[in-house]
mmCIF file of C-alpha atoms and ligand atoms in Angstrom:
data_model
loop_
_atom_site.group_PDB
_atom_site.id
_atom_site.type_symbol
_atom_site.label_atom_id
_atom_site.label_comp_id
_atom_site.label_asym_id
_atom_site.label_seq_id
_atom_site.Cartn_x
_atom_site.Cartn_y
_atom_site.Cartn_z
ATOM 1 C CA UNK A 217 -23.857 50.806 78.826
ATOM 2 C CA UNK A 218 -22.297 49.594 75.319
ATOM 3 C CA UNK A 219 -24.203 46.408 73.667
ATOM 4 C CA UNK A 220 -21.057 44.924 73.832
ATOM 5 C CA UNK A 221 -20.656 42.520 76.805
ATOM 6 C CA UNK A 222 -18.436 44.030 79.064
ATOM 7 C CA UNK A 223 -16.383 41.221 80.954
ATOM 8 C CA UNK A 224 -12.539 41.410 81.781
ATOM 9 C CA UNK A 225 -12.023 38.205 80.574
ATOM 10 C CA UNK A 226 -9.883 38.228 78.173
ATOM 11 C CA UNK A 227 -5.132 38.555 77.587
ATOM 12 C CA UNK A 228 -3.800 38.491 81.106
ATOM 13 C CA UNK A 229 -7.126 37.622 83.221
ATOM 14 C CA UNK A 230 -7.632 34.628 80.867
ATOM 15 C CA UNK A 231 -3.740 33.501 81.256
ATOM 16 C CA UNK A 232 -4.661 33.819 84.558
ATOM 17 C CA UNK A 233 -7.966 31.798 84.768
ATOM 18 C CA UNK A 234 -6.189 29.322 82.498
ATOM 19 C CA UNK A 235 -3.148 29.094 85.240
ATOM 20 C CA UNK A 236 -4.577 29.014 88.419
ATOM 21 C CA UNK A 237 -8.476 28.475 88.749
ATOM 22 C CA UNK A 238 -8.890 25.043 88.010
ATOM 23 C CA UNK A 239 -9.595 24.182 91.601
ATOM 24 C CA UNK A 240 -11.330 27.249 92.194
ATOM 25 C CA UNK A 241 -14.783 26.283 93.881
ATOM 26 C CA UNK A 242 -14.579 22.298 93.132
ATOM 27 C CA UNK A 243 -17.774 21.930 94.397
ATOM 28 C CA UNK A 244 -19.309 22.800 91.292
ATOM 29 C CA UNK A 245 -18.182 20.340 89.276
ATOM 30 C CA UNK A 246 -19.582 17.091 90.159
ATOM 31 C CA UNK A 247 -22.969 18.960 91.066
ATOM 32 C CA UNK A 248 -23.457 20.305 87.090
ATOM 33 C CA UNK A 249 -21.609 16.465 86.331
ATOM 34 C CA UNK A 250 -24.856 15.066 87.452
ATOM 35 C CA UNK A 251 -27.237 16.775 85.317
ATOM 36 C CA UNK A 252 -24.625 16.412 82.817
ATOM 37 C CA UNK A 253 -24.776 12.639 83.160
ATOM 38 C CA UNK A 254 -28.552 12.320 83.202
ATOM 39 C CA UNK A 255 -28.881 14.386 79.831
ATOM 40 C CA UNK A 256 -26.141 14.436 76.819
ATOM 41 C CA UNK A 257 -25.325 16.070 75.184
ATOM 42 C CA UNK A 258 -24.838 19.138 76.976
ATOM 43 C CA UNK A 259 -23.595 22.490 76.194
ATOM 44 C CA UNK A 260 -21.219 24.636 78.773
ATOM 45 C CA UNK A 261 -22.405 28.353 78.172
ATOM 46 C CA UNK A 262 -19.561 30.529 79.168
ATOM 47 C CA UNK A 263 -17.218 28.006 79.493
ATOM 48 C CA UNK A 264 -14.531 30.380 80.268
ATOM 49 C CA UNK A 265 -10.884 27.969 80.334
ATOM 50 C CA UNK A 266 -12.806 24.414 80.918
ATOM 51 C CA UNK A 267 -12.564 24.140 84.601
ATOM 52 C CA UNK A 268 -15.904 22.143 84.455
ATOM 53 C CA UNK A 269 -15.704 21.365 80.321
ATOM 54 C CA UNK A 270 -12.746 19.483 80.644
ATOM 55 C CA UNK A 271 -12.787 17.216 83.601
ATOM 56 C CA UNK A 272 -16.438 16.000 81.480
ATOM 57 C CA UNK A 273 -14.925 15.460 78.569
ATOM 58 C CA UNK A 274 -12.398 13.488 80.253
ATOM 59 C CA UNK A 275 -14.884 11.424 81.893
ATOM 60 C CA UNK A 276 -16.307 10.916 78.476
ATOM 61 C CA UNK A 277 -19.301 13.143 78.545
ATOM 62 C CA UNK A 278 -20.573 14.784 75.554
ATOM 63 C CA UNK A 279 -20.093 18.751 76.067
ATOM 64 C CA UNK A 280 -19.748 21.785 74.148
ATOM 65 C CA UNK A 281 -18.698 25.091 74.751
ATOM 66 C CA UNK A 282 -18.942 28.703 74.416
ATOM 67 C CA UNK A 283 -17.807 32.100 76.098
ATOM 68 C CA UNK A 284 -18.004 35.288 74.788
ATOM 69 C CA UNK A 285 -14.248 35.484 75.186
ATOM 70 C CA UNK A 286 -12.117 34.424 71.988
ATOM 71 C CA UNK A 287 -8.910 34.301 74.255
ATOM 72 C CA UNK A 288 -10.897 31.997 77.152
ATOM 73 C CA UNK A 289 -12.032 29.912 74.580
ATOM 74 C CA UNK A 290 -8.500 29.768 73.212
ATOM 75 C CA UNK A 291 -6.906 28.746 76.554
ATOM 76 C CA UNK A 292 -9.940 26.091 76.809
ATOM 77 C CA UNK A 293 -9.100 24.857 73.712
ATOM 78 C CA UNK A 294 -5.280 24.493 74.213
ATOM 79 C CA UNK A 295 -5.759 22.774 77.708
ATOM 80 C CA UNK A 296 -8.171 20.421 76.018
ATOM 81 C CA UNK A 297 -5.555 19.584 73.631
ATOM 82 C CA UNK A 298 -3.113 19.213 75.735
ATOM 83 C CA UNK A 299 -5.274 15.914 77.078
ATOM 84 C CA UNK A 300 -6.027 14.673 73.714
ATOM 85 C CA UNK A 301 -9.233 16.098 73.235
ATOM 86 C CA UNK A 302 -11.037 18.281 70.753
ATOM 87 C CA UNK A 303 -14.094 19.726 71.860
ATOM 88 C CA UNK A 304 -16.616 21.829 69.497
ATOM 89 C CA UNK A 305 -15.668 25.121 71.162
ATOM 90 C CA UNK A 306 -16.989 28.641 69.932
ATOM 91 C CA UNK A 307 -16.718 32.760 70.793
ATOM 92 C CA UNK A 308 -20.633 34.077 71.282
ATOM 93 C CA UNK A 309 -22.623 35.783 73.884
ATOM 94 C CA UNK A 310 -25.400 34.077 75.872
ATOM 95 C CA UNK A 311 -27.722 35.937 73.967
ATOM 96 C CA UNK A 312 -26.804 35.473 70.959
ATOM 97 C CA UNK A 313 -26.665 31.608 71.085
ATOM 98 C CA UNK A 314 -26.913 29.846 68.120
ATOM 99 C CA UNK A 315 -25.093 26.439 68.716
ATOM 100 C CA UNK A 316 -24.818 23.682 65.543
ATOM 101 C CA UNK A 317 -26.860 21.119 67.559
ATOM 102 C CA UNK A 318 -29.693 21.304 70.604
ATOM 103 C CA UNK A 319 -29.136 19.901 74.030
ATOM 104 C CA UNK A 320 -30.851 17.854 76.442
ATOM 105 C CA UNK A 321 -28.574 20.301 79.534
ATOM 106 C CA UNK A 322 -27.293 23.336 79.006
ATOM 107 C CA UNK A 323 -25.794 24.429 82.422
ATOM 108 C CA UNK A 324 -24.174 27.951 83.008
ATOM 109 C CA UNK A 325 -21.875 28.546 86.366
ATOM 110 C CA UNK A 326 -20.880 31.348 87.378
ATOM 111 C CA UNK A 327 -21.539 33.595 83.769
ATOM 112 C CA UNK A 328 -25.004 34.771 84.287
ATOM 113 C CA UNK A 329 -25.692 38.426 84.232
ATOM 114 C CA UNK A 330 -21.786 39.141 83.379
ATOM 115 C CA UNK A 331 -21.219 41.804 81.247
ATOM 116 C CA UNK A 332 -25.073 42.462 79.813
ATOM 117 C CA UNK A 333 -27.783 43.953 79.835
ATOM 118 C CA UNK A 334 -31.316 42.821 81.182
ATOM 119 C CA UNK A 335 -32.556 42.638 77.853
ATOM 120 C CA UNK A 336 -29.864 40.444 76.867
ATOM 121 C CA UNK A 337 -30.017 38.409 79.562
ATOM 122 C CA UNK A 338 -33.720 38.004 79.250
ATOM 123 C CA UNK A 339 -32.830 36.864 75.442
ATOM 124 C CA UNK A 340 -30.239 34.306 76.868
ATOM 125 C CA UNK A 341 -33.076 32.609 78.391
ATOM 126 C CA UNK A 342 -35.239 32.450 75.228
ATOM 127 C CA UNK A 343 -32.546 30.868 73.657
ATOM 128 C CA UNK A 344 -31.444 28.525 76.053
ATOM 129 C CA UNK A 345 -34.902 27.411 75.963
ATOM 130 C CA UNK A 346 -35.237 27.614 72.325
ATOM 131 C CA UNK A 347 -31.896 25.082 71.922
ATOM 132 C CA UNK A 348 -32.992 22.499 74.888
ATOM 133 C CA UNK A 349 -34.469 19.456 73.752
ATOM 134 C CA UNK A 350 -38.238 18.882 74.493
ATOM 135 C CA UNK A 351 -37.593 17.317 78.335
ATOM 136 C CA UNK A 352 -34.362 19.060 78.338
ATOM 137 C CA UNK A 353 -33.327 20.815 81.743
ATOM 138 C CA UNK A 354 -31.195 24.129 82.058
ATOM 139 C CA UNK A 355 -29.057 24.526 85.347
ATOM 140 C CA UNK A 356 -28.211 28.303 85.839
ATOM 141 C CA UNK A 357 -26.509 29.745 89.244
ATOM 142 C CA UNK A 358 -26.576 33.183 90.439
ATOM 143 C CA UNK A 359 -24.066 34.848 93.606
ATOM 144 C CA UNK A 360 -27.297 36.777 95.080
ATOM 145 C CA UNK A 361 -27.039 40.425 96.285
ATOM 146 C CA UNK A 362 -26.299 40.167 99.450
ATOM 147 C CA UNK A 363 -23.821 37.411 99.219
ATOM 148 C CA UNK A 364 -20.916 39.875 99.677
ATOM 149 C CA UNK A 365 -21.504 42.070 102.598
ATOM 150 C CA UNK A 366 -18.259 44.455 101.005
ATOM 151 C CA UNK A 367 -20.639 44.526 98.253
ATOM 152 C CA UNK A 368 -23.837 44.727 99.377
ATOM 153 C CA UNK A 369 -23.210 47.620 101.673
ATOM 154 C CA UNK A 370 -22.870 50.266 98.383
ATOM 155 C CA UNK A 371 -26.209 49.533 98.187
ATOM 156 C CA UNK A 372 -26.678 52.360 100.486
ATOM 157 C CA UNK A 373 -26.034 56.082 99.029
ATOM 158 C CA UNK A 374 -24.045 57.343 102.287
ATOM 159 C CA UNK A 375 -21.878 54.043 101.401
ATOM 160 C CA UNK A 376 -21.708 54.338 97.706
ATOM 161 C CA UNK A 377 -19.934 58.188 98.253
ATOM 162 C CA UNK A 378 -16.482 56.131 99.073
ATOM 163 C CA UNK A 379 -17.272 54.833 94.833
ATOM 164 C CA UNK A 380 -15.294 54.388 92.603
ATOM 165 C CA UNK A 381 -12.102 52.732 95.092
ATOM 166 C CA UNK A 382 -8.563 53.777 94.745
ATOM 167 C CA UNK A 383 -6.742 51.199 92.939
ATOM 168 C CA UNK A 384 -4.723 48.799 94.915
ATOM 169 C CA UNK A 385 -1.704 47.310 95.000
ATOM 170 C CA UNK A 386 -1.985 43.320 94.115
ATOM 171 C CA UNK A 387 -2.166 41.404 97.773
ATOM 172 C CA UNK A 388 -0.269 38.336 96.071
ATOM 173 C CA UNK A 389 2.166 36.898 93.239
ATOM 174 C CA UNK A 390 1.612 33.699 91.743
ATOM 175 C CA UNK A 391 3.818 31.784 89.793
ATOM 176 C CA UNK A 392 3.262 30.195 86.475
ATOM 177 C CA UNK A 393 4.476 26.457 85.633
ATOM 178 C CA UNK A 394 6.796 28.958 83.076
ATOM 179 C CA UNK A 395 8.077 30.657 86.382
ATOM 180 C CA UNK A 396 6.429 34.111 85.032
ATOM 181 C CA UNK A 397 4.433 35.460 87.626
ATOM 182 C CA UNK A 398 1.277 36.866 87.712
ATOM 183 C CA UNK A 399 -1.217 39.560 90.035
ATOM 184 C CA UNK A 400 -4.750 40.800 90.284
ATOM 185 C CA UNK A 401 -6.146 43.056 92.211
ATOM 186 C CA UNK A 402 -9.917 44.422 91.558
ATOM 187 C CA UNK A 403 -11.834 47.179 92.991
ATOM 188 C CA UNK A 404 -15.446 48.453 93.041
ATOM 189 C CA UNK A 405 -16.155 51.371 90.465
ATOM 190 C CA UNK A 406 -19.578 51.863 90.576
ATOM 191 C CA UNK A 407 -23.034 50.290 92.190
ATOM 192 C CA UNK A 408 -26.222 51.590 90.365
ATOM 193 C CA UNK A 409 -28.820 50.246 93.012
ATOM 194 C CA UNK A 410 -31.544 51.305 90.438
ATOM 195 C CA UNK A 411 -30.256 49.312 87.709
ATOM 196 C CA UNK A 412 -29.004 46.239 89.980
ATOM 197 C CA UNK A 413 -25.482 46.250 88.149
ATOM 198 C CA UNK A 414 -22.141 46.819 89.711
ATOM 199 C CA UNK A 415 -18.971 47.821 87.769
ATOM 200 C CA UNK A 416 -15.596 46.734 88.950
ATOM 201 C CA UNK A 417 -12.316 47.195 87.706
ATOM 202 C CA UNK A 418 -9.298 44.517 87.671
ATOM 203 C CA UNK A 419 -5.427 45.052 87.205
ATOM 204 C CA UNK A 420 -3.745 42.394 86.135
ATOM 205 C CA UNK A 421 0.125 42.380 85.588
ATOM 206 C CA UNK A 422 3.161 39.629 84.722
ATOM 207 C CA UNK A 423 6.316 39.372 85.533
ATOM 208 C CA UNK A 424 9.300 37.382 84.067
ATOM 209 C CA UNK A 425 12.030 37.157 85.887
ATOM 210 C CA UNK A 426 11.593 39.924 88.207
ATOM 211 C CA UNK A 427 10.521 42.436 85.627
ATOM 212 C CA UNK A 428 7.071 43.365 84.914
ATOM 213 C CA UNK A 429 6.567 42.596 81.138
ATOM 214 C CA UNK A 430 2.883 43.318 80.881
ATOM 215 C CA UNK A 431 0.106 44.991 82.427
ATOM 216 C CA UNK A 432 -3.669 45.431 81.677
ATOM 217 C CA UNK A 433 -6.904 46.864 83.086
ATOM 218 C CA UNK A 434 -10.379 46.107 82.329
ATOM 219 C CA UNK A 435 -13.856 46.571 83.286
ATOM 220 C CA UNK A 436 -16.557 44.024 84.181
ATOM 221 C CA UNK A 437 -20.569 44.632 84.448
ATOM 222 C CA UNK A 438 -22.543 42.259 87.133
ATOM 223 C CA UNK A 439 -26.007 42.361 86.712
ATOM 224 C CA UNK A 440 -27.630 41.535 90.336
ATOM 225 C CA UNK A 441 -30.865 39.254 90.432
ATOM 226 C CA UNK A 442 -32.956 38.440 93.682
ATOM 227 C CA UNK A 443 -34.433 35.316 93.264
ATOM 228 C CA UNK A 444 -37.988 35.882 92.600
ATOM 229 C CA UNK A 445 -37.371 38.091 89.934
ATOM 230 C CA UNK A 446 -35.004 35.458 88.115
ATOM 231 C CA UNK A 447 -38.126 33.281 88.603
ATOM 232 C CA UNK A 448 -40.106 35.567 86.922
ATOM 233 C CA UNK A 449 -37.937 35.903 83.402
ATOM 234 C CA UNK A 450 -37.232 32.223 83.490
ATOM 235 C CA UNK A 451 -41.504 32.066 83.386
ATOM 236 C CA UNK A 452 -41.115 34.977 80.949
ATOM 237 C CA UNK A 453 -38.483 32.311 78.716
ATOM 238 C CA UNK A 454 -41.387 29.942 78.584
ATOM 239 C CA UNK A 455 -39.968 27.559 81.686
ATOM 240 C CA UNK A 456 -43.024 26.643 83.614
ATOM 241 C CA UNK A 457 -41.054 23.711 86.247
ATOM 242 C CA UNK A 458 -38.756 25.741 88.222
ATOM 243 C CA UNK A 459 -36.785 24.229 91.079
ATOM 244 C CA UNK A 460 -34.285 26.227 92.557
ATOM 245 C CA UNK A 461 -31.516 24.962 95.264
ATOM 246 C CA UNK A 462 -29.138 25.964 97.238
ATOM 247 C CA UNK A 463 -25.629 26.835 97.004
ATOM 248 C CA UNK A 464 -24.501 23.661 94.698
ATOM 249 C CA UNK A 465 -25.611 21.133 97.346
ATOM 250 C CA UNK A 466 -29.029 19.073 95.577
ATOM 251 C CA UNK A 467 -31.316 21.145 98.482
ATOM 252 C CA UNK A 468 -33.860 23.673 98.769
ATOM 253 C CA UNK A 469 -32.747 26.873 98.212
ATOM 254 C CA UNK A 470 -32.281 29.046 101.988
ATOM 255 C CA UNK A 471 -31.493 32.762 102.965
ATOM 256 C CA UNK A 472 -28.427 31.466 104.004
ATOM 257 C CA UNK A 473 -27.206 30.404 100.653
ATOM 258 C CA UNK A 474 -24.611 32.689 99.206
ATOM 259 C CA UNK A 475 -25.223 31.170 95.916
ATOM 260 C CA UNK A 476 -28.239 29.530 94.683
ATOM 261 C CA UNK A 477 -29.095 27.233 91.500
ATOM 262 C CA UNK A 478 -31.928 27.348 89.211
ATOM 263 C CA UNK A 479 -33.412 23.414 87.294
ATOM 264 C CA UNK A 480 -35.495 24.672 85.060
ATOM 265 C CA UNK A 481 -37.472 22.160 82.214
ATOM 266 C CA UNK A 482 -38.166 22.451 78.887
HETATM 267 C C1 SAM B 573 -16.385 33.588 86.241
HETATM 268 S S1 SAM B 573 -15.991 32.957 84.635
HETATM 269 C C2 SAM B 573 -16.685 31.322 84.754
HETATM 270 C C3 SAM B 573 -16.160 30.398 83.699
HETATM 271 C C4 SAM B 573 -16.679 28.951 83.813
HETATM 272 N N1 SAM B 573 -18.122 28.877 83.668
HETATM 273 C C5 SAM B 573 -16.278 28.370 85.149
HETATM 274 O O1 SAM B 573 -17.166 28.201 85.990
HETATM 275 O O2 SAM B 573 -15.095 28.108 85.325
HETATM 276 C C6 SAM B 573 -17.178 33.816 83.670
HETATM 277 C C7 SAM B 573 -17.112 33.496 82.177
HETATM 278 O O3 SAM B 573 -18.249 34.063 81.571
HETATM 279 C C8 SAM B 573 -17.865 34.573 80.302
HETATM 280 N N2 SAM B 573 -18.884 35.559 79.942
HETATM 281 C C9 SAM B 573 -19.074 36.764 80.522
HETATM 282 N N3 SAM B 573 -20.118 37.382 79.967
HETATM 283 C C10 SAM B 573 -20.600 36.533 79.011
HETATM 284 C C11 SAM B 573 -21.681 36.618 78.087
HETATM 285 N N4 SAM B 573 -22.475 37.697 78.074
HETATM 286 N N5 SAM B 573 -21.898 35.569 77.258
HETATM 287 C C12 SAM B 573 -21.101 34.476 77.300
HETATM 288 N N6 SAM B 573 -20.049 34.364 78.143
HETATM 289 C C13 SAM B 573 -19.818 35.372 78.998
HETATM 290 C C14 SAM B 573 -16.491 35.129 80.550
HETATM 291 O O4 SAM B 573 -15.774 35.331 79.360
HETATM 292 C C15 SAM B 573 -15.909 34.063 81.460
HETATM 293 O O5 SAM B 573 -15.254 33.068 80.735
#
């Protein structure tokens, strides 16, 4: 594995992200608002396109953000502007944070354990500890192992033989406010049970005007964490109050949840 992150986040997955995921799991973004609202300012780590950044900022909360993806932050950026507003926005991986101010939140959704490697993520946590305000709290989610039970299954070496997937065609086309359309479609590559990572692979293409005008693939790294052992590298990072809840709903965490949130105070 490079020391480069490895995330497919970036040309026609982040016109994509831009385009259509603001709505994706709405949930999320008054629970992080919350936190957000008891302790400014807050940073957005992996901000990707400002699905949560942006409805704060309209609100009037002070955020920043960053994403290890110059053309995510770019789209962020642009949709901010397109609202009037001009966040402080920046390219960096988590664990190389070095932000121009400290925080009394930092929150990361959805990000943690993309693209890196334990060491880096383990050095994400230092330094979201090391930029939180004394008091400050840092609200990190994880999608455990099992969440997926496509996933979870290559897990299990008679399963993981069917590894790496034939590509597939894209199940659906959707169309941009520009009328250019645009598919995904993903599949697994690899599961390395002894590592905890799985590789996947997404196509993404565009059309305009019936003719496909562009068409990339990339690769994206997940790091897998059980919950105890997240608990253990956030005590590692110096956080000794540790709640964790469930899937973006204020209660304990259960085996149930598919996703589940760590508080943790500096
Ligand atoms: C699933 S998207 C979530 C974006 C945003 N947090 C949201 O919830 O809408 C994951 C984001 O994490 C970013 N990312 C992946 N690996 C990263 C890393 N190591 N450091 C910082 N950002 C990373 C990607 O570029 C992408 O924007």
């Amino acid at each position: 594995m490079t020391d480069d992150p490895q995330t497919w986040h970036y040309g026609l997955i982040a016109e994509y992200w831009a385009e259509f995921n603001d709505d994706f799991r709405a949930f999320e973004i008054p629970y992080f608002q919350r936190y957000v609202e008891r302790g400014q300012p807050a940073l957005d780590v992996a901000c990707g396109t400002g699905r949560l950044l942006i409805p704060y900022l309209r609100a009037g909360l002070d955020v920043d953000g960053c994403d290890v993806s110059e053309d995510m932050v770019a789209r962020c950026r642009e949709k901010a502007g397109r609202d009037g507003l001009s966040p402080t926005l920046w390219a960096e991986p988590m664990h190389e944070l070095h932000p121009p101010r400290s925080y009394k939140t930092i929150y990361v959704c959805g990000a943690f354990g993309l693209g890196s490697t334990r060491e880096q993520d383990a050095e994400a946590l230092r330094r979201f500890r090391e930029w939180l305000e004394p008091g400050g709290t840092l609200v990190l989610d994880i999608e455990v192992p099992y969440a997926d039970t496509n996933q979870w299954k290559y897990w299990q070496k008679d399963e993981r033989a069917e590894l790496p997937k034939p590509p597939r065609q894209p199940r659906e086309r959707k169309r941009a406010a520009d009328g250019s359309e645009y598919a995904l479609s993903s599949r697994y590559l690899e599961l390395d049970p002894l590592e905890q990572r799985v590789t996947l692979e997404m196509r993404a293409q565009r059309w305009r005007e019936g003719t496909l005008e562009a068409e990339e693939t990339r690769v994206l790294t997940i790091g897998l964490y059980f919950l105890n052992e997240l608990l253990l590298m956030l005590e590692q990072a110096g956080f000794a109050d540790v709640e964790v809840q469930g899937d973006h709903n204020d209660k304990p965490a259960t085996s149930d949840d598919e996703f589940i949130v760590f508080v943790a105070k500096k």
